[in-house]
GROMACS .gro file of C-alpha atoms in nm:
model
  374
    1UNK     CA    1  -1.244  -1.639  -1.339
    2UNK     CA    2  -1.129  -1.489  -1.661
    3UNK     CA    3  -0.915  -1.175  -1.699
    4UNK     CA    4  -1.214  -0.948  -1.798
    5UNK     CA    5  -1.449  -1.089  -1.541
    6UNK     CA    6  -1.201  -1.067  -1.260
    7UNK     CA    7  -1.140  -0.715  -1.352
    8UNK     CA    8  -1.507  -0.637  -1.338
    9UNK     CA    9  -1.536  -0.802  -1.007
   10UNK     CA   10  -1.278  -0.584  -0.867
   11UNK     CA   11  -1.445  -0.266  -0.992
   12UNK     CA   12  -1.786  -0.383  -0.863
   13UNK     CA   13  -1.660  -0.454  -0.511
   14UNK     CA   14  -1.687  -0.081  -0.411
   15UNK     CA   15  -1.655   0.259  -0.555
   16UNK     CA   16  -1.359   0.277  -0.785
   17UNK     CA   17  -1.326   0.635  -0.712
   18UNK     CA   18  -1.448   0.891  -0.458
   19UNK     CA   19  -1.810   0.979  -0.411
   20UNK     CA   20  -1.972   1.252  -0.216
   21UNK     CA   21  -2.189   1.176   0.093
   22UNK     CA   22  -2.398   1.455   0.258
   23UNK     CA   23  -2.157   1.573   0.538
   24UNK     CA   24  -2.439   1.558   0.801
   25UNK     CA   25  -2.436   1.187   0.737
   26UNK     CA   26  -2.070   1.144   0.821
   27UNK     CA   27  -1.977   1.120   1.180
   28UNK     CA   28  -1.736   1.386   1.299
   29UNK     CA   29  -1.799   1.584   0.959
   30UNK     CA   30  -1.867   1.899   1.113
   31UNK     CA   31  -1.624   2.168   0.998
   32UNK     CA   32  -1.503   2.258   1.341
   33UNK     CA   33  -1.447   1.904   1.483
   34UNK     CA   34  -1.154   1.678   1.477
   35UNK     CA   35  -1.149   1.326   1.345
   36UNK     CA   36  -1.072   1.087   1.628
   37UNK     CA   37  -0.850   0.810   1.515
   38UNK     CA   38  -0.748   0.479   1.695
   39UNK     CA   39  -0.415   0.338   1.596
   40UNK     CA   40  -0.415  -0.034   1.580
   41UNK     CA   41  -0.061  -0.168   1.579
   42UNK     CA   42   0.197   0.055   1.753
   43UNK     CA   43   0.497  -0.049   1.568
   44UNK     CA   44   0.748   0.175   1.403
   45UNK     CA   45   0.543   0.242   1.095
   46UNK     CA   46   0.227   0.285   1.300
   47UNK     CA   47   0.377   0.530   1.529
   48UNK     CA   48   0.554   0.724   1.256
   49UNK     CA   49   0.239   0.755   1.049
   50UNK     CA   50   0.021   0.837   1.343
   51UNK     CA   51   0.236   1.134   1.386
   52UNK     CA   52   0.124   1.256   1.055
   53UNK     CA   53  -0.239   1.216   1.171
   54UNK     CA   54  -0.150   1.409   1.481
   55UNK     CA   55  -0.006   1.708   1.292
   56UNK     CA   56  -0.321   1.744   1.093
   57UNK     CA   57  -0.522   2.002   1.259
   58UNK     CA   58  -0.842   1.819   1.198
   59UNK     CA   59  -0.745   1.476   1.334
   60UNK     CA   60  -0.649   1.351   1.685
   61UNK     CA   61  -0.496   1.012   1.799
   62UNK     CA   62  -0.751   0.927   2.050
   63UNK     CA   63  -0.683   0.560   2.118
   64UNK     CA   64  -0.385   0.315   2.072
   65UNK     CA   65  -0.399  -0.072   2.054
   66UNK     CA   66  -0.108  -0.312   2.064
   67UNK     CA   67  -0.043  -0.658   2.226
   68UNK     CA   68   0.299  -0.547   2.360
   69UNK     CA   69   0.323  -0.340   2.664
   70UNK     CA   70   0.641  -0.174   2.565
   71UNK     CA   71   0.513  -0.051   2.237
   72UNK     CA   72   0.184   0.049   2.388
   73UNK     CA   73   0.351   0.263   2.659
   74UNK     CA   74   0.604   0.428   2.408
   75UNK     CA   75   0.314   0.522   2.199
   76UNK     CA   76   0.118   0.648   2.492
   77UNK     CA   77   0.403   0.879   2.566
   78UNK     CA   78   0.401   1.026   2.222
   79UNK     CA   79   0.028   1.067   2.192
   80UNK     CA   80  -0.066   1.192   2.540
   81UNK     CA   81  -0.412   1.163   2.637
   82UNK     CA   82  -0.481   0.862   2.405
   83UNK     CA   83  -0.669   0.559   2.564
   84UNK     CA   84  -0.471   0.238   2.567
   85UNK     CA   85  -0.616  -0.093   2.456
   86UNK     CA   86  -0.467  -0.443   2.424
   87UNK     CA   87  -0.764  -0.582   2.267
   88UNK     CA   88  -0.866  -0.460   1.922
   89UNK     CA   89  -1.236  -0.542   1.976
   90UNK     CA   90  -1.241  -0.302   2.292
   91UNK     CA   91  -1.085  -0.030   2.073
   92UNK     CA   92  -1.337  -0.072   1.795
   93UNK     CA   93  -1.627  -0.060   2.048
   94UNK     CA   94  -1.504   0.280   2.163
   95UNK     CA   95  -1.632   0.600   2.015
   96UNK     CA   96  -1.335   0.693   1.781
   97UNK     CA   97  -1.440   0.790   1.428
   98UNK     CA   98  -1.168   0.609   1.238
   99UNK     CA   99  -0.900   0.356   1.272
  100UNK     CA  100  -0.557   0.330   1.134
  101UNK     CA  101  -0.460  -0.037   1.087
  102UNK     CA  102  -0.082  -0.093   1.099
  103UNK     CA  103  -0.063  -0.449   1.206
  104UNK     CA  104   0.155  -0.715   1.029
  105UNK     CA  105   0.007  -0.789   0.681
  106UNK     CA  106  -0.107  -1.142   0.751
  107UNK     CA  107  -0.349  -0.982   1.014
  108UNK     CA  108  -0.486  -0.717   0.772
  109UNK     CA  109  -0.793  -0.933   0.650
  110UNK     CA  110  -0.909  -1.010   1.001
  111UNK     CA  111  -0.860  -0.657   1.134
  112UNK     CA  112  -1.013  -0.501   0.833
  113UNK     CA  113  -1.323  -0.713   0.860
  114UNK     CA  114  -1.364  -0.612   1.233
  115UNK     CA  115  -1.324  -0.249   1.141
  116UNK     CA  116  -1.586  -0.276   0.879
  117UNK     CA  117  -1.819  -0.442   1.117
  118UNK     CA  118  -1.770  -0.170   1.378
  119UNK     CA  119  -1.855   0.090   1.096
  120UNK     CA  120  -1.542   0.304   1.124
  121UNK     CA  121  -1.357   0.508   0.860
  122UNK     CA  122  -1.063   0.299   0.770
  123UNK     CA  123  -0.697   0.380   0.670
  124UNK     CA  124  -0.499   0.047   0.637
  125UNK     CA  125  -0.145  -0.022   0.571
  126UNK     CA  126  -0.050  -0.204   0.241
  127UNK     CA  127  -0.062  -0.481   0.136
  128UNK     CA  128  -0.428  -0.594   0.159
  129UNK     CA  129  -0.319  -0.944   0.252
  130UNK     CA  130  -0.046  -1.196   0.207
  131UNK     CA  131  -0.221  -1.467   0.000
  132UNK     CA  132  -0.527  -1.495  -0.236
  133UNK     CA  133  -0.765  -1.611   0.042
  134UNK     CA  134  -0.697  -1.299   0.244
  135UNK     CA  135  -0.737  -1.082  -0.057
  136UNK     CA  136  -1.088  -1.228  -0.109
  137UNK     CA  137  -1.177  -1.171   0.261
  138UNK     CA  138  -1.083  -0.791   0.225
  139UNK     CA  139  -1.295  -0.766  -0.092
  140UNK     CA  140  -1.591  -0.936   0.065
  141UNK     CA  141  -1.573  -0.723   0.376
  142UNK     CA  142  -1.546  -0.410   0.160
  143UNK     CA  143  -1.865  -0.502  -0.015
  144UNK     CA  144  -2.043  -0.499   0.321
  145UNK     CA  145  -1.883  -0.175   0.421
  146UNK     CA  146  -2.109   0.124   0.546
  147UNK     CA  147  -2.121   0.343   0.230
  148UNK     CA  148  -2.078   0.655   0.436
  149UNK     CA  149  -1.747   0.550   0.567
  150UNK     CA  150  -1.418   0.607   0.389
  151UNK     CA  151  -1.182   0.317   0.321
  152UNK     CA  152  -0.824   0.411   0.215
  153UNK     CA  153  -0.505   0.207   0.179
  154UNK     CA  154  -0.158   0.344   0.237
  155UNK     CA  155  -0.056   0.336  -0.127
  156UNK     CA  156   0.080   0.703  -0.088
  157UNK     CA  157   0.168   0.762  -0.445
  158UNK     CA  158  -0.211   0.765  -0.554
  159UNK     CA  159  -0.233   1.082  -0.341
  160UNK     CA  160   0.082   1.245  -0.401
  161UNK     CA  161   0.067   1.589  -0.581
  162UNK     CA  162   0.346   1.516  -0.821
  163UNK     CA  163   0.230   1.161  -0.899
  164UNK     CA  164  -0.120   1.287  -0.968
  165UNK     CA  165   0.025   1.548  -1.212
  166UNK     CA  166   0.226   1.273  -1.390
  167UNK     CA  167  -0.084   1.051  -1.392
  168UNK     CA  168  -0.281   1.328  -1.570
  169UNK     CA  169  -0.007   1.385  -1.829
  170UNK     CA  170  -0.013   1.005  -1.918
  171UNK     CA  171  -0.396   1.003  -1.913
  172UNK     CA  172  -0.448   1.305  -2.124
  173UNK     CA  173  -0.266   1.138  -2.415
  174UNK     CA  174  -0.024   1.420  -2.473
  175UNK     CA  175   0.283   1.180  -2.452
  176UNK     CA  176   0.086   0.895  -2.642
  177UNK     CA  177   0.011   0.554  -2.503
  178UNK     CA  178   0.233   0.358  -2.276
  179UNK     CA  179   0.438   0.116  -2.469
  180UNK     CA  180   0.685  -0.009  -2.214
  181UNK     CA  181   0.734   0.023  -1.834
  182UNK     CA  182   1.048  -0.019  -1.619
  183UNK     CA  183   1.042   0.010  -1.236
  184UNK     CA  184   1.248  -0.069  -0.932
  185UNK     CA  185   1.292  -0.068  -0.558
  186UNK     CA  186   1.657  -0.108  -0.507
  187UNK     CA  187   1.793  -0.029  -0.157
  188UNK     CA  188   1.943  -0.110   0.177
  189UNK     CA  189   1.844  -0.372   0.443
  190UNK     CA  190   1.568  -0.330   0.685
  191UNK     CA  191   1.620  -0.281   1.076
  192UNK     CA  192   1.610  -0.584   1.283
  193UNK     CA  193   1.444  -0.593   1.622
  194UNK     CA  194   1.645  -0.746   1.908
  195UNK     CA  195   1.613  -0.803   2.283
  196UNK     CA  196   1.276  -0.980   2.284
  197UNK     CA  197   1.201  -1.323   2.398
  198UNK     CA  198   1.244  -1.613   2.137
  199UNK     CA  199   0.877  -1.674   2.163
  200UNK     CA  200   0.806  -1.317   2.012
  201UNK     CA  201   1.066  -1.338   1.740
  202UNK     CA  202   0.840  -1.384   1.436
  203UNK     CA  203   0.586  -1.127   1.541
  204UNK     CA  204   0.843  -0.866   1.639
  205UNK     CA  205   1.039  -0.918   1.322
  206UNK     CA  206   0.750  -0.999   1.097
  207UNK     CA  207   0.908  -0.829   0.810
  208UNK     CA  208   1.148  -1.108   0.765
  209UNK     CA  209   0.910  -1.396   0.756
  210UNK     CA  210   0.720  -1.453   0.426
  211UNK     CA  211   0.413  -1.603   0.610
  212UNK     CA  212   0.376  -1.281   0.808
  213UNK     CA  213   0.484  -1.014   0.555
  214UNK     CA  214   0.411  -1.189   0.226
  215UNK     CA  215   0.771  -1.159   0.110
  216UNK     CA  216   0.945  -0.833  -0.012
  217UNK     CA  217   0.751  -0.812  -0.336
  218UNK     CA  218   0.420  -0.805  -0.156
  219UNK     CA  219   0.488  -0.610   0.160
  220UNK     CA  220   0.727  -0.345  -0.007
  221UNK     CA  221   0.745  -0.354  -0.378
  222UNK     CA  222   0.370  -0.363  -0.415
  223UNK     CA  223   0.399   0.025  -0.407
  224UNK     CA  224   0.560   0.022  -0.753
  225UNK     CA  225   0.323  -0.235  -0.891
  226UNK     CA  226   0.036  -0.031  -0.776
  227UNK     CA  227   0.150   0.279  -0.959
  228UNK     CA  228   0.199   0.076  -1.274
  229UNK     CA  229  -0.154  -0.074  -1.253
  230UNK     CA  230  -0.298   0.272  -1.180
  231UNK     CA  231  -0.120   0.433  -1.486
  232UNK     CA  232  -0.209   0.141  -1.716
  233UNK     CA  233  -0.563   0.130  -1.587
  234UNK     CA  234  -0.536  -0.252  -1.530
  235UNK     CA  235  -0.321  -0.550  -1.405
  236UNK     CA  236  -0.069  -0.753  -1.598
  237UNK     CA  237  -0.188  -1.073  -1.752
  238UNK     CA  238   0.130  -1.279  -1.679
  239UNK     CA  239   0.466  -1.279  -1.516
  240UNK     CA  240   0.784  -1.479  -1.500
  241UNK     CA  241   1.095  -1.416  -1.272
  242UNK     CA  242   1.378  -1.509  -1.034
  243UNK     CA  243   1.467  -1.423  -0.687
  244UNK     CA  244   1.700  -1.550  -0.398
  245UNK     CA  245   1.882  -1.475  -0.086
  246UNK     CA  246   2.236  -1.356  -0.156
  247UNK     CA  247   2.325  -1.160   0.152
  248UNK     CA  248   2.047  -1.179   0.412
  249UNK     CA  249   2.105  -1.525   0.556
  250UNK     CA  250   2.099  -1.455   0.920
  251UNK     CA  251   1.732  -1.397   0.977
  252UNK     CA  252   1.391  -1.507   0.838
  253UNK     CA  253   1.298  -1.657   0.501
  254UNK     CA  254   1.223  -1.386   0.267
  255UNK     CA  255   1.401  -1.294  -0.056
  256UNK     CA  256   1.664  -1.019  -0.063
  257UNK     CA  257   1.671  -0.977  -0.448
  258UNK     CA  258   1.450  -1.054  -0.735
  259UNK     CA  259   1.372  -0.958  -1.097
  260UNK     CA  260   1.058  -1.028  -1.281
  261UNK     CA  261   0.893  -0.935  -1.630
  262UNK     CA  262   0.528  -0.878  -1.653
  263UNK     CA  263   0.321  -0.857  -1.962
  264UNK     CA  264  -0.016  -0.685  -2.000
  265UNK     CA  265  -0.301  -0.820  -2.216
  266UNK     CA  266  -0.217  -0.548  -2.487
  267UNK     CA  267   0.147  -0.684  -2.507
  268UNK     CA  268   0.320  -0.396  -2.303
  269UNK     CA  269   0.608  -0.539  -2.125
  270UNK     CA  270   0.701  -0.419  -1.768
  271UNK     CA  271   1.041  -0.523  -1.618
  272UNK     CA  272   1.090  -0.496  -1.249
  273UNK     CA  273   1.378  -0.539  -1.011
  274UNK     CA  274   1.411  -0.500  -0.638
  275UNK     CA  275   1.657  -0.587  -0.357
  276UNK     CA  276   1.729  -0.497   0.006
  277UNK     CA  277   2.114  -0.548  -0.028
  278UNK     CA  278   2.229  -0.216  -0.185
  279UNK     CA  279   2.526  -0.079   0.017
  280UNK     CA  280   2.648   0.282   0.056
  281UNK     CA  281   2.308   0.433   0.065
  282UNK     CA  282   2.246   0.335  -0.297
  283UNK     CA  283   1.888   0.382  -0.381
  284UNK     CA  284   1.683   0.354  -0.687
  285UNK     CA  285   1.303   0.366  -0.620
  286UNK     CA  286   1.060   0.458  -0.884
  287UNK     CA  287   0.881   0.388  -1.222
  288UNK     CA  288   0.950   0.479  -1.583
  289UNK     CA  289   0.678   0.486  -1.845
  290UNK     CA  290   0.807   0.482  -2.210
  291UNK     CA  291   0.535   0.637  -2.422
  292UNK     CA  292   0.493   0.702  -2.791
  293UNK     CA  293   0.578   1.068  -2.785
  294UNK     CA  294   0.770   1.093  -2.449
  295UNK     CA  295   0.883   0.938  -2.136
  296UNK     CA  296   0.747   0.993  -1.780
  297UNK     CA  297   0.950   0.910  -1.469
  298UNK     CA  298   0.788   0.905  -1.139
  299UNK     CA  299   0.943   0.859  -0.780
  300UNK     CA  300   0.890   0.982  -0.421
  301UNK     CA  301   1.156   1.238  -0.494
  302UNK     CA  302   0.975   1.396  -0.780
  303UNK     CA  303   0.884   1.348  -1.153
  304UNK     CA  304   1.049   1.420  -1.496
  305UNK     CA  305   0.889   1.429  -1.825
  306UNK     CA  306   1.075   1.406  -2.157
  307UNK     CA  307   0.868   1.523  -2.442
  308UNK     CA  308   0.923   1.464  -2.807
  309UNK     CA  309   1.111   1.757  -2.977
  310UNK     CA  310   1.237   1.890  -2.635
  311UNK     CA  311   1.600   1.867  -2.538
  312UNK     CA  312   1.553   1.884  -2.165
  313UNK     CA  313   1.292   1.719  -1.941
  314UNK     CA  314   1.041   1.908  -1.724
  315UNK     CA  315   1.124   1.814  -1.367
  316UNK     CA  316   0.942   1.874  -1.039
  317UNK     CA  317   1.099   1.788  -0.718
  318UNK     CA  318   0.893   1.639  -0.426
  319UNK     CA  319   1.046   1.799  -0.101
  320UNK     CA  320   0.834   1.608   0.161
  321UNK     CA  321   0.708   1.273   0.259
  322UNK     CA  322   0.402   1.231   0.029
  323UNK     CA  323   0.250   0.998   0.296
  324UNK     CA  324   0.119   1.339   0.414
  325UNK     CA  325  -0.101   1.371   0.112
  326UNK     CA  326  -0.258   1.035   0.175
  327UNK     CA  327  -0.324   1.096   0.534
  328UNK     CA  328  -0.458   1.434   0.474
  329UNK     CA  329  -0.680   1.318   0.193
  330UNK     CA  330  -0.820   1.054   0.417
  331UNK     CA  331  -0.885   1.297   0.704
  332UNK     CA  332  -1.059   1.550   0.492
  333UNK     CA  333  -1.263   1.281   0.316
  334UNK     CA  334  -1.375   1.125   0.638
  335UNK     CA  335  -1.475   1.456   0.775
  336UNK     CA  336  -1.652   1.618   0.477
  337UNK     CA  337  -1.808   1.315   0.304
  338UNK     CA  338  -1.573   1.270   0.022
  339UNK     CA  339  -1.602   0.887   0.037
  340UNK     CA  340  -1.386   0.628  -0.145
  341UNK     CA  341  -1.356   0.247  -0.121
  342UNK     CA  342  -1.010   0.177  -0.225
  343UNK     CA  343  -1.028  -0.191  -0.143
  344UNK     CA  344  -1.075  -0.313  -0.510
  345UNK     CA  345  -0.759  -0.147  -0.653
  346UNK     CA  346  -0.558  -0.208  -0.338
  347UNK     CA  347  -0.648  -0.591  -0.369
  348UNK     CA  348  -0.573  -0.579  -0.735
  349UNK     CA  349  -0.235  -0.447  -0.662
  350UNK     CA  350  -0.175  -0.685  -0.394
  351UNK     CA  351  -0.271  -0.970  -0.609
  352UNK     CA  352  -0.024  -0.838  -0.880
  353UNK     CA  353   0.246  -0.884  -0.617
  354UNK     CA  354   0.128  -1.226  -0.512
  355UNK     CA  355   0.119  -1.341  -0.880
  356UNK     CA  356   0.482  -1.237  -0.918
  357UNK     CA  357   0.588  -1.398  -0.586
  358UNK     CA  358   0.441  -1.729  -0.688
  359UNK     CA  359   0.607  -1.710  -1.029
  360UNK     CA  360   0.929  -1.679  -0.850
  361UNK     CA  361   0.864  -1.951  -0.583
  362UNK     CA  362   0.724  -2.194  -0.841
  363UNK     CA  363   0.984  -2.131  -1.111
  364UNK     CA  364   0.716  -2.094  -1.369
  365UNK     CA  365   0.509  -1.837  -1.554
  366UNK     CA  366   0.201  -1.730  -1.346
  367UNK     CA  367  -0.092  -1.576  -1.508
  368UNK     CA  368  -0.370  -1.366  -1.359
  369UNK     CA  369  -0.624  -1.623  -1.435
  370UNK     CA  370  -0.428  -1.891  -1.247
  371UNK     CA  371  -0.374  -1.672  -0.945
  372UNK     CA  372  -0.735  -1.603  -0.922
  373UNK     CA  373  -0.815  -1.975  -0.924
  374UNK     CA  374  -0.560  -2.046  -0.639
   0.00000   0.00000   0.00000
């Protein structure tokens, strides 16, 4: 698949943006009704983000599904009245309007397919999958999806108010074209689950196993890569890089640090670094776009814009978790008929991360064309 044809395939696999569906055709779209949501995967992330759903006056966590009794019971205590299921098919057969899929990433393609078949509105955690085959499954399922159902992914920056403002500044051309990009996710380690049977180790601590999570660049760093793809309007053409395990040698098989360099088809270079070993609460997470007439820096903490001829940047602080914006946009869209199918660009960003991961693993340059032939 060539670079241009693969790009067209992504964009034709569903609506690239939002479209409006008559509200009366959307289940639960009446202005005075709450969207009923089923949580699939009651782990730390699933329960935390379900709390955001529960705080939205137009949404209600009505069902919970998990394979572990302890997680199911803990979530049930937080979301009182929610029905409990241990079988995803049973939850999907219920009358919930929407599902929030927060299972380990290697299960995303299967669970996404089931949710599409059940004709639910879908809000799914990133990444879309952990390998190329899984990405293809998600795209194929998205093509079959009910066009009155909203499909969103938890790439929160796409919905964050400050990120949207920064995107419009770049898109408008007021700071000129992007000529170089730098981004990073440098931070501390991840919490390890303990106290479970050895037979449950990999599923309980899926974050630390590449076959379950896709490794850190796919599971976590895909956020930064998605922002860069979004602002550039396309994916990189090639990448090379290095990574290793310098500190985390007690669990799993994922990297704990990496550095890669991407290049877009137009020659723009994008340097990226990530780790999970930073001590003392050091954190550097965000993106910087070096443009012809200015610089735009974006992060979950806010944005800053340096303009040519100005001594000081314009800065806007983000004082809340912008995941709220993603959840609220999903709830409003599902209820009122503002439908999107985010699968094409979610898969594109996931494949960008997989391309970089394979370059590190194989110790050779990886191209977009090659990863799409894998």
